[in-house]
Short mmCIF file of C-alpha atoms and ligand atoms in Angstrom, two decimals:
data_model
loop_
_atom_site.label_atom_id
_atom_site.label_comp_id
_atom_site.label_asym_id
_atom_site.label_seq_id
_atom_site.Cartn_x
_atom_site.Cartn_y
_atom_site.Cartn_z
CA MET Y 17 266.55 -187.79 -40.53
CA ILE Y 18 266.05 -190.83 -38.31
CA VAL Y 19 264.36 -193.71 -40.12
CA VAL Y 20 262.49 -196.25 -37.99
CA PRO Y 21 261.31 -199.33 -39.89
CA VAL Y 22 257.99 -200.99 -39.01
CA ASP Y 23 258.66 -204.60 -39.93
CA LEU Y 24 255.45 -206.20 -41.20
CA GLY Y 25 256.50 -208.34 -44.15
CA ASP Y 26 254.92 -207.04 -47.34
CA ARG Y 27 253.18 -204.29 -45.33
CA SER Y 28 256.47 -202.94 -43.90
CA TYR Y 29 257.08 -199.21 -43.97
CA ASP Y 30 259.40 -196.52 -42.68
CA VAL Y 31 258.69 -193.78 -40.18
CA VAL Y 32 260.89 -190.79 -41.00
CA VAL Y 33 261.52 -188.52 -38.01
CA GLY Y 34 263.27 -185.15 -37.92
CA GLU Y 35 263.25 -181.43 -38.55
CA GLY Y 36 261.67 -180.78 -41.95
CA ALA Y 37 260.62 -184.42 -42.54
CA ARG Y 38 257.51 -183.17 -44.37
CA HIS Y 39 259.73 -181.98 -47.24
CA HIS Y 40 260.54 -185.62 -48.02
CA LEU Y 41 256.96 -186.37 -49.04
CA ALA Y 42 257.53 -186.58 -52.80
CA ALA Y 43 260.40 -189.03 -52.25
CA VAL Y 44 258.36 -191.41 -50.08
CA LEU Y 45 255.16 -191.67 -52.13
CA PRO Y 46 254.50 -195.16 -53.47
CA VAL Y 47 256.34 -195.73 -56.74
CA GLY Y 48 254.16 -194.69 -59.68
CA ALA Y 49 251.55 -192.86 -57.60
CA GLY Y 50 249.75 -190.67 -60.14
CA ARG Y 51 247.91 -188.13 -58.02
CA ALA Y 52 247.66 -187.29 -54.34
CA ALA Y 53 244.45 -186.61 -52.41
CA ILE Y 54 245.63 -184.52 -49.44
CA VAL Y 55 243.30 -184.77 -46.44
CA THR Y 56 243.64 -182.19 -43.70
CA GLN Y 57 241.67 -179.77 -41.52
CA PRO Y 58 241.19 -176.03 -42.10
CA GLY Y 59 243.02 -175.16 -38.85
CA ILE Y 60 246.19 -177.05 -39.81
CA SER Y 61 248.73 -174.68 -41.29
CA VAL Y 62 251.21 -177.37 -42.37
CA THR Y 63 251.40 -177.54 -46.15
CA VAL Y 64 253.02 -180.32 -48.14
CA ASP Y 65 254.24 -180.79 -51.70
CA PRO Y 66 253.67 -184.32 -53.01
CA GLY Y 67 255.46 -183.46 -56.28
CA CYS Y 68 252.54 -184.63 -58.40
CA GLU Y 69 249.03 -183.42 -59.24
CA SER Y 70 247.09 -183.02 -56.01
CA GLU Y 71 243.89 -181.74 -54.48
CA VAL Y 72 243.20 -180.80 -50.85
CA PHE Y 73 240.15 -182.30 -49.11
CA PHE Y 74 239.15 -180.81 -45.76
CA ILE Y 75 237.47 -182.59 -42.89
CA GLY Y 76 236.03 -180.99 -39.75
CA ASP Y 77 237.48 -180.56 -36.28
CA GLY Y 78 236.50 -182.33 -33.07
CA GLU Y 79 235.22 -185.82 -32.28
CA GLU Y 80 231.95 -185.20 -34.23
CA ALA Y 81 234.04 -185.16 -37.42
CA LYS Y 82 235.36 -188.64 -36.64
CA SER Y 83 232.28 -190.20 -38.17
CA MET Y 84 230.94 -192.46 -40.90
CA ALA Y 85 229.40 -189.32 -42.46
CA THR Y 86 232.87 -187.77 -42.86
CA VAL Y 87 234.19 -190.98 -44.40
CA GLU Y 88 231.29 -191.11 -46.87
CA ASP Y 89 231.77 -187.47 -47.73
CA LEU Y 90 235.50 -187.97 -48.34
CA CYS Y 91 234.94 -191.06 -50.51
CA ARG Y 92 232.30 -189.24 -52.56
CA GLN Y 93 234.61 -186.26 -53.09
CA TRP Y 94 237.47 -188.58 -54.07
CA SER Y 95 235.19 -190.35 -56.50
CA ARG Y 96 234.13 -187.08 -58.13
CA TRP Y 97 237.82 -186.12 -58.41
CA GLY Y 98 238.54 -189.51 -60.00
CA LEU Y 99 240.89 -190.96 -57.35
CA THR Y 100 242.00 -194.48 -58.29
CA ARG Y 101 244.10 -197.23 -56.75
CA GLY Y 102 247.02 -195.91 -58.81
CA ASP Y 103 246.92 -192.73 -56.72
CA VAL Y 104 247.66 -192.04 -53.05
CA VAL Y 105 245.93 -190.44 -50.08
CA VAL Y 106 248.13 -188.15 -47.96
CA ALA Y 107 246.74 -187.38 -44.50
CA VAL Y 108 248.23 -184.26 -42.92
CA GLY Y 109 247.25 -183.73 -39.29
CA GLY Y 110 246.85 -185.29 -35.87
CA GLY Y 111 245.26 -188.57 -34.88
CA LEU Y 112 241.76 -187.62 -35.96
CA VAL Y 113 242.89 -186.87 -39.52
CA THR Y 114 245.09 -189.96 -39.85
CA ASP Y 115 242.41 -192.24 -38.31
CA VAL Y 116 239.62 -190.93 -40.58
CA ALA Y 117 241.65 -190.60 -43.78
CA GLY Y 118 243.34 -193.95 -43.13
CA PHE Y 119 239.98 -195.66 -42.70
CA ALA Y 120 238.51 -194.01 -45.80
CA ALA Y 121 241.63 -195.02 -47.77
CA SER Y 122 241.26 -198.60 -46.54
CA ILE Y 123 237.75 -198.98 -47.96
CA TYR Y 124 237.70 -196.64 -50.98
CA HIS Y 125 238.01 -198.87 -54.07
CA ARG Y 126 238.76 -201.65 -51.55
CA GLY Y 127 241.95 -199.91 -50.51
CA VAL Y 128 244.24 -197.15 -51.79
CA PRO Y 129 247.72 -196.43 -50.41
CA VAL Y 130 247.99 -193.80 -47.69
CA VAL Y 131 250.91 -191.76 -46.38
CA PHE Y 132 250.67 -189.95 -43.04
CA VAL Y 133 252.28 -186.59 -42.30
CA ALA Y 134 251.74 -186.49 -38.53
CA THR Y 135 251.61 -182.93 -37.21
CA THR Y 136 251.07 -183.48 -33.47
CA LEU Y 137 253.31 -185.10 -30.87
CA LEU Y 138 250.53 -187.58 -30.03
CA GLY Y 139 250.13 -188.45 -33.70
CA GLN Y 140 253.86 -188.90 -34.23
CA ILE Y 141 254.48 -191.23 -31.31
CA ASP Y 142 251.18 -193.10 -31.39
CA ALA Y 143 248.18 -192.46 -33.63
CA ALA Y 144 249.95 -192.47 -37.00
CA ILE Y 145 251.84 -195.69 -36.29
CA GLY Y 146 250.40 -199.18 -36.23
CA GLY Y 147 247.67 -199.36 -38.86
CA LYS Y 148 244.56 -199.13 -36.71
CA THR Y 149 242.17 -196.71 -38.40
CA GLY Y 150 238.57 -195.92 -37.61
CA VAL Y 151 235.72 -193.65 -36.66
CA ASN Y 152 233.21 -193.29 -33.84
CA LEU Y 153 229.54 -194.25 -33.77
CA PRO Y 154 226.98 -192.42 -31.63
CA GLU Y 155 227.16 -195.58 -29.47
CA GLY Y 156 230.90 -195.28 -28.76
CA LYS Y 157 234.40 -194.30 -29.82
CA ASN Y 158 236.38 -196.14 -32.52
CA LEU Y 159 233.70 -198.81 -32.97
CA VAL Y 160 234.16 -199.03 -36.75
CA GLY Y 161 237.55 -199.37 -38.35
CA SER Y 162 240.14 -201.46 -40.11
CA PHE Y 163 243.78 -202.42 -40.00
CA TRP Y 164 245.37 -200.53 -42.89
CA GLN Y 165 249.07 -199.83 -42.68
CA PRO Y 166 250.35 -196.60 -44.23
CA SER Y 167 253.06 -196.75 -46.92
CA CYS Y 168 255.18 -194.29 -44.95
CA VAL Y 169 254.84 -191.92 -41.97
CA LEU Y 170 256.59 -188.55 -41.81
CA CYS Y 171 257.08 -187.11 -38.31
CA ASP Y 172 258.29 -183.55 -38.76
CA THR Y 173 259.48 -182.33 -35.36
CA GLU Y 174 259.76 -178.76 -36.69
CA VAL Y 175 255.98 -178.39 -36.93
CA LEU Y 176 255.52 -179.44 -33.28
CA ARG Y 177 256.86 -176.07 -32.14
CA THR Y 178 253.73 -174.38 -33.53
CA LEU Y 179 251.35 -176.50 -31.40
CA PRO Y 180 249.34 -174.92 -28.56
CA GLU Y 181 250.62 -175.70 -25.05
CA ARG Y 182 247.67 -177.98 -24.23
CA GLU Y 183 248.23 -180.07 -27.37
CA ILE Y 184 251.90 -180.48 -26.43
CA ARG Y 185 250.87 -181.70 -22.97
CA ASN Y 186 248.47 -184.09 -24.66
CA GLY Y 187 251.42 -185.64 -26.48
CA PHE Y 188 253.62 -185.81 -23.40
CA GLY Y 189 250.92 -187.87 -21.64
CA GLU Y 190 251.33 -190.58 -24.26
CA LEU Y 191 255.10 -190.11 -24.21
CA ALA Y 192 255.15 -190.69 -20.45
CA LYS Y 193 253.60 -194.11 -21.10
CA TYR Y 194 256.67 -195.17 -23.11
CA ARG Y 195 258.85 -194.52 -20.03
CA PHE Y 196 257.28 -197.71 -18.61
CA LEU Y 197 257.49 -199.66 -21.87
CA GLY Y 198 261.22 -199.42 -22.48
CA LEU Y 199 262.05 -195.71 -22.95
CA ASP Y 200 264.84 -195.83 -20.38
CA THR Y 201 266.05 -192.22 -20.55
CA PRO Y 202 263.86 -189.16 -20.12
CA GLY Y 203 264.94 -187.71 -23.48
CA ALA Y 204 263.09 -184.54 -24.38
CA THR Y 205 260.83 -183.15 -21.69
CA THR Y 206 259.90 -180.03 -23.67
CA ILE Y 207 259.13 -179.39 -27.32
CA GLU Y 208 262.21 -177.15 -27.64
CA ASP Y 209 264.59 -179.84 -26.37
CA PRO Y 210 267.34 -180.71 -28.90
CA LEU Y 211 266.65 -184.38 -28.09
CA LEU Y 212 263.08 -184.15 -29.40
CA ALA Y 213 263.56 -186.00 -32.70
CA GLU Y 214 265.60 -188.71 -31.00
CA THR Y 215 262.91 -189.12 -28.32
CA VAL Y 216 260.06 -189.26 -30.87
CA ALA Y 217 262.03 -191.86 -32.83
CA ALA Y 218 262.65 -193.91 -29.67
CA CYS Y 219 258.90 -193.98 -28.90
CA VAL Y 220 258.14 -194.90 -32.51
CA GLY Y 221 260.71 -197.69 -32.25
CA ILE Y 222 259.01 -199.12 -29.16
CA LYS Y 223 255.60 -198.99 -30.80
CA ALA Y 224 256.96 -200.41 -34.06
CA ALA Y 225 258.45 -203.42 -32.25
CA VAL Y 226 255.20 -204.15 -30.41
CA VAL Y 227 253.10 -203.78 -33.57
CA ALA Y 228 255.51 -205.92 -35.59
CA ALA Y 229 255.14 -208.70 -33.00
CA ASP Y 230 251.33 -208.50 -32.82
CA GLU Y 231 249.85 -206.47 -35.66
CA ARG Y 232 246.21 -207.47 -35.02
CA GLU Y 233 246.31 -207.16 -31.22
CA ALA Y 234 245.96 -210.84 -30.46
CA GLY Y 235 247.94 -210.36 -27.24
CA ARG Y 236 251.12 -208.36 -26.64
CA ARG Y 237 249.94 -205.23 -28.46
CA ALA Y 238 247.55 -204.55 -25.58
CA ILE Y 239 250.51 -203.27 -23.53
CA LEU Y 240 250.28 -200.09 -25.59
CA ASN Y 241 247.09 -199.47 -23.61
CA TYR Y 242 249.06 -199.07 -20.37
CA GLY Y 243 247.28 -196.35 -18.38
CA HIS Y 244 244.39 -196.29 -20.83
CA THR Y 245 241.65 -198.20 -18.97
CA LEU Y 246 241.02 -195.45 -16.44
CA ALA Y 247 241.88 -192.83 -19.08
CA HIS Y 248 239.09 -194.05 -21.37
CA ALA Y 249 236.63 -194.07 -18.45
CA LEU Y 250 237.57 -190.48 -17.60
CA GLU Y 251 237.17 -189.50 -21.25
CA ILE Y 252 233.82 -191.30 -21.71
CA ASP Y 253 232.47 -189.79 -18.49
CA GLY Y 254 232.86 -186.51 -20.30
CA GLY Y 255 232.38 -184.35 -17.23
CA PHE Y 256 236.07 -183.44 -17.01
CA ASP Y 257 238.12 -181.06 -19.08
CA LEU Y 258 240.84 -183.59 -19.89
CA ARG Y 259 242.75 -184.21 -23.12
CA HIS Y 260 243.57 -187.85 -23.93
CA GLY Y 261 247.19 -187.56 -22.80
CA GLU Y 262 246.18 -185.92 -19.54
CA ALA Y 263 243.73 -188.74 -18.86
CA VAL Y 264 246.47 -191.29 -19.68
CA ALA Y 265 248.77 -189.53 -17.20
CA ILE Y 266 246.25 -190.06 -14.39
CA GLY Y 267 245.64 -193.60 -15.67
CA LEU Y 268 249.37 -194.43 -15.42
CA VAL Y 269 249.53 -193.39 -11.78
CA PHE Y 270 246.34 -195.32 -11.05
CA ALA Y 271 247.72 -198.42 -12.83
CA ALA Y 272 250.84 -198.31 -10.63
CA ARG Y 273 248.74 -197.98 -7.48
CA LEU Y 274 246.49 -200.85 -8.58
CA GLY Y 275 249.57 -202.93 -9.38
CA ARG Y 276 250.83 -202.26 -5.84
CA ALA Y 277 247.48 -203.19 -4.31
CA LEU Y 278 247.68 -206.51 -6.18
CA GLY Y 279 251.24 -207.13 -4.94
CA ARG Y 280 252.71 -206.77 -8.43
CA VAL Y 281 254.89 -203.69 -7.81
CA ASP Y 282 256.27 -201.92 -4.74
CA ASP Y 283 256.10 -198.41 -3.29
CA ALA Y 284 259.18 -197.38 -5.26
CA ALA Y 285 257.39 -198.19 -8.54
CA VAL Y 286 254.42 -196.06 -7.53
CA ALA Y 287 256.74 -193.20 -6.59
CA ARG Y 288 258.53 -193.57 -9.95
CA HIS Y 289 255.24 -193.35 -11.85
CA GLU Y 290 254.20 -190.25 -9.91
CA SER Y 291 257.55 -188.58 -10.40
CA ILE Y 292 257.81 -189.35 -14.14
CA VAL Y 293 254.24 -188.31 -14.92
CA GLY Y 294 254.46 -185.20 -12.72
CA GLY Y 295 257.83 -184.37 -14.28
CA TYR Y 296 256.11 -183.68 -17.60
CA GLY Y 297 253.76 -181.24 -15.84
CA LEU Y 298 250.91 -183.73 -16.20
CA PRO Y 299 248.13 -184.41 -13.68
CA THR Y 300 248.58 -187.32 -11.24
CA ARG Y 301 245.29 -186.97 -9.33
CA LEU Y 302 241.70 -187.74 -10.15
CA PRO Y 303 239.81 -184.67 -11.36
CA SER Y 304 237.46 -183.20 -8.80
CA GLY Y 305 233.94 -184.55 -9.19
CA ALA Y 306 235.10 -188.01 -10.31
CA THR Y 307 233.01 -190.71 -8.66
CA VAL Y 308 234.36 -194.18 -7.99
CA GLY Y 309 231.12 -196.01 -8.87
CA SER Y 310 230.81 -194.36 -12.26
CA LEU Y 311 234.50 -194.94 -13.15
CA VAL Y 312 234.35 -198.64 -12.13
CA SER Y 313 231.23 -199.15 -14.20
CA LEU Y 314 232.75 -197.41 -17.25
CA MET Y 315 235.94 -199.49 -16.92
CA GLY Y 316 233.78 -202.61 -16.95
CA ARG Y 317 232.69 -201.65 -20.47
CA ASP Y 318 236.27 -201.41 -21.76
CA LYS Y 319 236.97 -203.49 -24.91
CA LYS Y 320 239.59 -205.50 -22.94
CA ALA Y 321 237.05 -206.42 -20.24
CA ILE Y 322 236.13 -209.87 -21.56
CA ASP Y 323 237.12 -211.65 -18.33
CA GLY Y 324 235.79 -209.28 -15.67
CA LEU Y 325 237.63 -206.02 -15.02
CA THR Y 326 240.79 -206.20 -17.11
CA PHE Y 327 243.81 -203.93 -16.83
CA VAL Y 328 247.26 -203.56 -18.30
CA LEU Y 329 249.56 -203.56 -15.28
CA ASP Y 330 253.26 -203.50 -14.47
CA GLY Y 331 254.67 -206.44 -12.53
CA PRO Y 332 257.62 -208.79 -12.08
CA ASP Y 333 257.47 -209.76 -15.77
CA GLY Y 334 256.94 -206.19 -16.95
CA VAL Y 335 253.75 -204.65 -18.29
CA GLU Y 336 251.08 -207.20 -19.22
CA THR Y 337 247.33 -207.74 -19.40
CA VAL Y 338 245.73 -208.80 -16.11
CA PRO Y 339 242.13 -210.11 -16.32
CA ASN Y 340 239.59 -210.66 -13.53
CA VAL Y 341 240.75 -207.91 -11.21
CA ASP Y 342 238.64 -207.74 -8.06
CA THR Y 343 236.18 -204.83 -8.33
CA ALA Y 344 236.50 -204.08 -4.61
CA VAL Y 345 240.28 -203.62 -4.95
CA VAL Y 346 239.81 -201.33 -7.96
CA ALA Y 347 237.26 -199.26 -6.06
CA ARG Y 348 239.51 -199.01 -3.00
CA VAL Y 349 242.52 -197.88 -5.05
CA LEU Y 350 240.40 -195.25 -6.76
CA GLU Y 351 239.08 -194.04 -3.39
CA GLU Y 352 242.65 -193.77 -2.12
CA MET Y 353 243.83 -191.78 -5.15
CA PRO Y 354 244.80 -188.30 -3.98
N1 LIG C 18 246.66 -195.98 -35.44
C1 LIG C 18 247.10 -196.26 -34.15
C2 LIG C 18 247.46 -197.67 -33.94
O1 LIG C 18 247.46 -198.47 -34.85
O2 LIG C 18 247.77 -198.05 -32.83
#
């Protein structure tokens, strides 16, 4: 197993990556944990053995399940089962499960420990790491949440081979992002690649270092949103059949083109973005039907957009947040996207 530490003082934890990592669950539970409330979804076939008394609690599928109602329901079920702060929550699933169960764990009895068994590539390299938990409101995504670090994260690369093709692509979209944040070698480009565990661990290591430096996103942590400003707009628009990672893929290419338009990067950087993103079989073009006006307006509502249109862009000093980007330039770059 590869163990990647997330260094956060008394909230530090390990991310354990490798084939069969889920079988280490009993060994990584917090010392003295009495019982385990396992939170998962009916469609997830990954089973775990916490080595203590446990009960499985199911939550629904899809963004509708990422709600305050699901959190209330979970907390009420835990209460009826008698979950206490001497016990542990174990979330088994992708980002939706770890976000919802992590948030519920953070507020139930003012906080119970949580361990994540991440079962998707996206979850393993991103959603399960970093401590941001939360749910959606009808008014928008991830508007309610908390910072609640897990006690340990298990990233079992064996279970990734059972994922549907589209879910794998979803993960590779987020993985492509790390190629511009310090992942210098391509590593695994397919789920069958023998380098998979090493590549997942390398992405986790990059995220862990950024989170350790800026746990509460006061500054540097925003670089993890590289490619995400346009991606979120494409996702909110809702008219396109795009998974998050696919939207990020398009967002990465757009970010490079915007960086070039602002004189921050050159043609070679744009070509590199297109070749890396395309190399994972991910989209590099705007979906048909996308309209520039609507995307610009949605990007203006991004959480980063405190000082005008704000983007995370590559440049001479690497990837960083760039506020007050001229709307006309953004619109022109979008219009020129193939
Ligand atoms: N849970 C994802 C993050 O903290 O970034």
